[in-house]
Amino acid sequence: MSFLFYHHLLILFLFVLVHVAACAGGGSWSVLLPSVGISAMHMQLLPNDRVVMFDRTDFGISNISLPNGQCRPNSTDCSAHSVEYDVGSNTIRPLMVLTNVLCSSGSLMPDGSLVQTGGWNEGYRVVRIYKSCATCDWQEIPNGLSQQRWYATNHLLPDGRQIVIGGRRAFSYEFYPKKSATETATRFPFLIQTNDPKIENNLYPFVFLNSDGNLFVFSNNRAILFNYNTNQIVKTYPTMPGGHPRNYPSSGSAVLLPLRLKSQLVNAYEVLVCGGAPKGAFVNANNGTFDKALDTCGRIKISDKNPQWVMETMPISRVMGDMLLLPNGHVLIINGASAGTAGWELGSNPALSPVIYKPDIQTGSRFEVQNPSTKPRLYHSTAILLRDGRVLVGGSNPHSRYVFRNVPYPTELSLEAFSPSYLDSSSSTLRPMIISPATKSKIHYGRRVTITFTVSGPVDLKLVSVTMVSPSFNTHAYSMNQRLLVLDTANSAKAIGNSTYQVGAIAPPSGNIAPTGNYLLFVVHKEIPGPGIWVRMQL
């Protein structure tokens, strides 16, 4: 046969491969707003289905003005650098943030207010509080922190306070609110030990609350279980195989995998850390060479007597990606780049296709590539889960100012939604719709909650579950305070009428499992969640 025949055959084969790969993707994208006026560098969902977003106060003039001709005090900048997005009406409202919130941290408090800490320059030690209402705005406490916090991590604790860990040149932790005016920060040598000189790789440490009340803290390529009450290390974990850094600026991401409650017991706590940049990538990127991002994930059972990392390979290399827990217990990996590292102009080759990770199926089959976006989401992009099951995606500004022209990756002001495949219209007859309890109901530790829901199509009662997801504070490839609980239903789902069903679920047993505060509660049927409701976990 001729060369030309084989050439055409090869082209046909490649076309089929590309077509099959494209068809294998799931999920869909939609642009919600072409511009929110700012680049959404930080993002938090509030218990009224509004989202607070902000970037930094020294980017320059944003594309949205403060209301009523206002300007920030002692500034000629009369534009907003924070907005509140109303999910229901798809509208935004400008907010006034006074001090620089660049690369800051935060978490929801039990009362539903956002407490946000630190930042840069005059914002180093500032605590900011946002309580949402039609006319609410940021309130700022100038010296609310004992030390400067820039690139720190926050986590809500069982006692209702936040712990604030680390930050640039801040090898310590502290709490908010303080128990007394004399309470100060406590040294945390682990952050010194995991600091790479002149590069760091210990910023925005990954922090998760364990069932014993201690904190799993991952920094650079190492992890410990830490008792913050006694300032003692309880357990030291092996270095992740390969020894590559995973924290900022190498910027991998991490999640605490779903916690399955059964008879008031919890399955083994497992942490998944994915992506990042290889050793030397930060220095190389600053010299114009963009190394391929890491394509590995490490998974570890942190409660094991002899815990070991189990490594897996992602289908797409990724740095600066976000990992989100979806209502059905899957993990979404979204945003980021496939080369370079975090930092101004230091990333390239956008990772446009999200990936779904299914933690409960066999190794080798857990990853599924999803349909791509057309918008690069690189440095300073964000993603959060919404109550209706969509994922809100915004941000991306790899520049120290707003730059919209003559650069490979312009500043991105748009807001998108990624709809996982469980929102496809083909699943509408399987989708549970909660009738009761009403949203914003209170539930109590260890008590039974009866949930009534409808499903229009046939129901497999053995495949009904109830999950609770904490709304996380997302920035710089990490979602702080994120956790998902699969409640114990004891196979109690039953039909009570035409297309109407009930399921009884036992609430988490303690604040170590689920700190008091606000959660999204979902009923899931055949891995298809319906719209969630807000619940408040309390004693």
PDB file of C-alpha atoms in Angstrom, residues 37-165:
ATOM      1  CA  GLY A  37     -15.547  44.672  38.003  1.00  0.00           C
ATOM      2  CA  ILE A  38     -12.729  43.017  39.937  1.00  0.00           C
ATOM      3  CA  SER A  39     -10.607  39.898  39.545  1.00  0.00           C
ATOM      4  CA  ALA A  40     -11.996  37.459  42.112  1.00  0.00           C
ATOM      5  CA  MET A  41      -8.812  36.519  43.968  1.00  0.00           C
ATOM      6  CA  HIS A  42     -10.653  35.465  47.154  1.00  0.00           C
ATOM      7  CA  MET A  43     -14.148  33.985  47.365  1.00  0.00           C
ATOM      8  CA  GLN A  44     -16.559  32.838  50.112  1.00  0.00           C
ATOM      9  CA  LEU A  45     -20.156  31.597  49.903  1.00  0.00           C
ATOM     10  CA  LEU A  46     -22.395  33.008  52.657  1.00  0.00           C
ATOM     11  CA  PRO A  47     -25.443  31.297  54.243  1.00  0.00           C
ATOM     12  CA  ASN A  48     -27.825  33.588  52.320  1.00  0.00           C
ATOM     13  CA  ASP A  49     -26.596  32.397  48.894  1.00  0.00           C
ATOM     14  CA  ARG A  50     -24.470  35.436  48.317  1.00  0.00           C
ATOM     15  CA  VAL A  51     -20.754  35.328  47.590  1.00  0.00           C
ATOM     16  CA  VAL A  52     -18.131  37.794  48.812  1.00  0.00           C
ATOM     17  CA  MET A  53     -15.223  38.361  46.416  1.00  0.00           C
ATOM     18  CA  PHE A  54     -12.207  40.657  46.616  1.00  0.00           C
ATOM     19  CA  ASP A  55      -8.811  41.181  45.017  1.00  0.00           C
ATOM     20  CA  ARG A  56      -6.389  43.837  46.356  1.00  0.00           C
ATOM     21  CA  THR A  57      -6.614  47.569  46.970  1.00  0.00           C
ATOM     22  CA  ASP A  58      -3.467  48.521  45.049  1.00  0.00           C
ATOM     23  CA  PHE A  59      -4.221  46.899  41.677  1.00  0.00           C
ATOM     24  CA  GLY A  60      -5.235  50.325  40.354  1.00  0.00           C
ATOM     25  CA  ILE A  61      -8.691  51.516  39.357  1.00  0.00           C
ATOM     26  CA  SER A  62     -11.086  48.573  39.053  1.00  0.00           C
ATOM     27  CA  ASN A  63     -13.988  48.351  36.615  1.00  0.00           C
ATOM     28  CA  ILE A  64     -16.696  48.980  39.220  1.00  0.00           C
ATOM     29  CA  SER A  65     -17.215  52.190  41.201  1.00  0.00           C
ATOM     30  CA  LEU A  66     -18.033  52.525  44.851  1.00  0.00           C
ATOM     31  CA  PRO A  67     -21.654  53.660  45.367  1.00  0.00           C
ATOM     32  CA  ASN A  68     -22.802  57.232  45.873  1.00  0.00           C
ATOM     33  CA  GLY A  69     -19.519  58.785  44.774  1.00  0.00           C
ATOM     34  CA  GLN A  70     -17.615  57.313  47.714  1.00  0.00           C
ATOM     35  CA  CYS A  71     -13.832  56.959  47.787  1.00  0.00           C
ATOM     36  CA  ARG A  72     -11.599  55.077  50.181  1.00  0.00           C
ATOM     37  CA  PRO A  73     -10.236  57.372  52.922  1.00  0.00           C
ATOM     38  CA  ASN A  74      -6.934  59.024  52.015  1.00  0.00           C
ATOM     39  CA  SER A  75      -7.163  57.662  48.493  1.00  0.00           C
ATOM     40  CA  THR A  76      -8.048  58.929  45.046  1.00  0.00           C
ATOM     41  CA  ASP A  77      -9.262  55.447  44.103  1.00  0.00           C
ATOM     42  CA  CYS A  78     -13.058  55.585  44.124  1.00  0.00           C
ATOM     43  CA  SER A  79     -13.467  52.102  42.653  1.00  0.00           C
ATOM     44  CA  ALA A  80     -14.438  48.958  44.561  1.00  0.00           C
ATOM     45  CA  HIS A  81     -12.040  46.083  45.237  1.00  0.00           C
ATOM     46  CA  SER A  82     -14.654  43.855  46.816  1.00  0.00           C
ATOM     47  CA  VAL A  83     -18.120  42.880  45.621  1.00  0.00           C
ATOM     48  CA  GLU A  84     -21.019  40.786  46.842  1.00  0.00           C
ATOM     49  CA  TYR A  85     -22.569  38.491  44.242  1.00  0.00           C
ATOM     50  CA  ASP A  86     -26.227  37.472  44.609  1.00  0.00           C
ATOM     51  CA  VAL A  87     -26.522  33.961  43.162  1.00  0.00           C
ATOM     52  CA  GLY A  88     -30.304  34.110  42.788  1.00  0.00           C
ATOM     53  CA  SER A  89     -30.489  37.387  40.882  1.00  0.00           C
ATOM     54  CA  ASN A  90     -27.075  37.074  39.184  1.00  0.00           C
ATOM     55  CA  THR A  91     -26.198  40.623  40.254  1.00  0.00           C
ATOM     56  CA  ILE A  92     -23.319  42.265  42.086  1.00  0.00           C
ATOM     57  CA  ARG A  93     -23.044  45.027  44.669  1.00  0.00           C
ATOM     58  CA  PRO A  94     -19.783  46.930  45.277  1.00  0.00           C
ATOM     59  CA  LEU A  95     -18.272  46.907  48.776  1.00  0.00           C
ATOM     60  CA  MET A  96     -15.609  49.086  50.376  1.00  0.00           C
ATOM     61  CA  VAL A  97     -12.579  47.328  51.784  1.00  0.00           C
ATOM     62  CA  LEU A  98     -10.190  49.828  53.404  1.00  0.00           C
ATOM     63  CA  THR A  99      -6.896  48.001  53.823  1.00  0.00           C
ATOM     64  CA  ASN A 100      -4.931  45.758  51.484  1.00  0.00           C
ATOM     65  CA  VAL A 101      -6.370  42.227  51.422  1.00  0.00           C
ATOM     66  CA  LEU A 102      -3.802  40.791  48.989  1.00  0.00           C
ATOM     67  CA  CYS A 103      -3.123  37.093  49.647  1.00  0.00           C
ATOM     68  CA  SER A 104      -5.146  36.984  52.852  1.00  0.00           C
ATOM     69  CA  SER A 105      -7.168  34.243  54.546  1.00  0.00           C
ATOM     70  CA  GLY A 106     -10.479  33.676  56.286  1.00  0.00           C
ATOM     71  CA  SER A 107     -13.360  31.461  57.307  1.00  0.00           C
ATOM     72  CA  LEU A 108     -17.026  31.680  58.214  1.00  0.00           C
ATOM     73  CA  MET A 109     -17.813  32.011  61.905  1.00  0.00           C
ATOM     74  CA  PRO A 110     -20.641  29.993  63.506  1.00  0.00           C
ATOM     75  CA  ASP A 111     -23.006  32.978  63.205  1.00  0.00           C
ATOM     76  CA  GLY A 112     -22.499  33.062  59.424  1.00  0.00           C
ATOM     77  CA  SER A 113     -20.318  36.156  59.304  1.00  0.00           C
ATOM     78  CA  LEU A 114     -17.053  36.057  57.387  1.00  0.00           C
ATOM     79  CA  VAL A 115     -13.971  36.773  59.460  1.00  0.00           C
ATOM     80  CA  GLN A 116     -11.085  37.550  57.143  1.00  0.00           C
ATOM     81  CA  THR A 117      -7.538  38.105  58.324  1.00  0.00           C
ATOM     82  CA  GLY A 118      -4.298  39.697  57.240  1.00  0.00           C
ATOM     83  CA  GLY A 119      -3.096  40.798  53.845  1.00  0.00           C
ATOM     84  CA  TRP A 120      -0.245  42.968  52.699  1.00  0.00           C
ATOM     85  CA  ASN A 121       1.308  46.239  53.804  1.00  0.00           C
ATOM     86  CA  GLU A 122      -1.193  48.174  55.954  1.00  0.00           C
ATOM     87  CA  GLY A 123      -3.404  45.059  55.961  1.00  0.00           C
ATOM     88  CA  TYR A 124      -0.883  42.734  57.652  1.00  0.00           C
ATOM     89  CA  ARG A 125      -2.541  42.657  61.097  1.00  0.00           C
ATOM     90  CA  VAL A 126      -6.073  43.657  60.185  1.00  0.00           C
ATOM     91  CA  VAL A 127      -9.147  41.539  60.935  1.00  0.00           C
ATOM     92  CA  ARG A 128     -12.137  42.265  58.708  1.00  0.00           C
ATOM     93  CA  ILE A 129     -15.698  41.153  59.384  1.00  0.00           C
ATOM     94  CA  TYR A 130     -18.478  40.977  56.825  1.00  0.00           C
ATOM     95  CA  LYS A 131     -22.091  40.321  57.821  1.00  0.00           C
ATOM     96  CA  SER A 132     -24.304  40.176  54.769  1.00  0.00           C
ATOM     97  CA  CYS A 133     -27.397  42.326  54.339  1.00  0.00           C
ATOM     98  CA  ALA A 134     -28.763  44.699  51.702  1.00  0.00           C
ATOM     99  CA  THR A 135     -26.655  47.601  52.969  1.00  0.00           C
ATOM    100  CA  CYS A 136     -23.873  45.834  54.909  1.00  0.00           C
ATOM    101  CA  ASP A 137     -20.205  46.557  54.300  1.00  0.00           C
ATOM    102  CA  TRP A 138     -16.808  45.503  55.632  1.00  0.00           C
ATOM    103  CA  GLN A 139     -15.920  46.341  59.237  1.00  0.00           C
ATOM    104  CA  GLU A 140     -12.194  46.460  60.020  1.00  0.00           C
ATOM    105  CA  ILE A 141     -10.234  45.946  63.256  1.00  0.00           C
ATOM    106  CA  PRO A 142      -6.780  47.521  62.716  1.00  0.00           C
ATOM    107  CA  ASN A 143      -4.756  45.399  65.174  1.00  0.00           C
ATOM    108  CA  GLY A 144      -6.906  42.313  65.457  1.00  0.00           C
ATOM    109  CA  LEU A 145      -3.901  40.030  64.901  1.00  0.00           C
ATOM    110  CA  SER A 146      -0.829  39.641  67.086  1.00  0.00           C
ATOM    111  CA  GLN A 147       1.516  39.111  64.143  1.00  0.00           C
ATOM    112  CA  GLN A 148       1.616  40.043  60.489  1.00  0.00           C
ATOM    113  CA  ARG A 149      -0.266  37.456  58.399  1.00  0.00           C
ATOM    114  CA  TRP A 150       0.310  37.257  54.654  1.00  0.00           C
ATOM    115  CA  TYR A 151      -0.364  33.897  52.886  1.00  0.00           C
ATOM    116  CA  ALA A 152      -1.696  32.354  56.115  1.00  0.00           C
ATOM    117  CA  THR A 153      -4.325  29.627  56.582  1.00  0.00           C
ATOM    118  CA  ASN A 154      -7.455  29.769  58.749  1.00  0.00           C
ATOM    119  CA  HIS A 155      -9.588  26.951  60.128  1.00  0.00           C
ATOM    120  CA  LEU A 156     -12.729  26.977  62.262  1.00  0.00           C
ATOM    121  CA  LEU A 157     -12.257  25.086  65.544  1.00  0.00           C
ATOM    122  CA  PRO A 158     -14.736  23.139  67.694  1.00  0.00           C
ATOM    123  CA  ASP A 159     -14.906  26.000  70.218  1.00  0.00           C
ATOM    124  CA  GLY A 160     -16.098  28.436  67.532  1.00  0.00           C
ATOM    125  CA  ARG A 161     -12.823  30.332  67.193  1.00  0.00           C
ATOM    126  CA  GLN A 162     -10.548  30.428  64.175  1.00  0.00           C
ATOM    127  CA  ILE A 163      -6.924  29.385  64.245  1.00  0.00           C
ATOM    128  CA  VAL A 164      -4.675  31.419  61.932  1.00  0.00           C
ATOM    129  CA  ILE A 165      -1.496  29.567  60.956  1.00  0.00           C
TER     130      ILE A 165
END
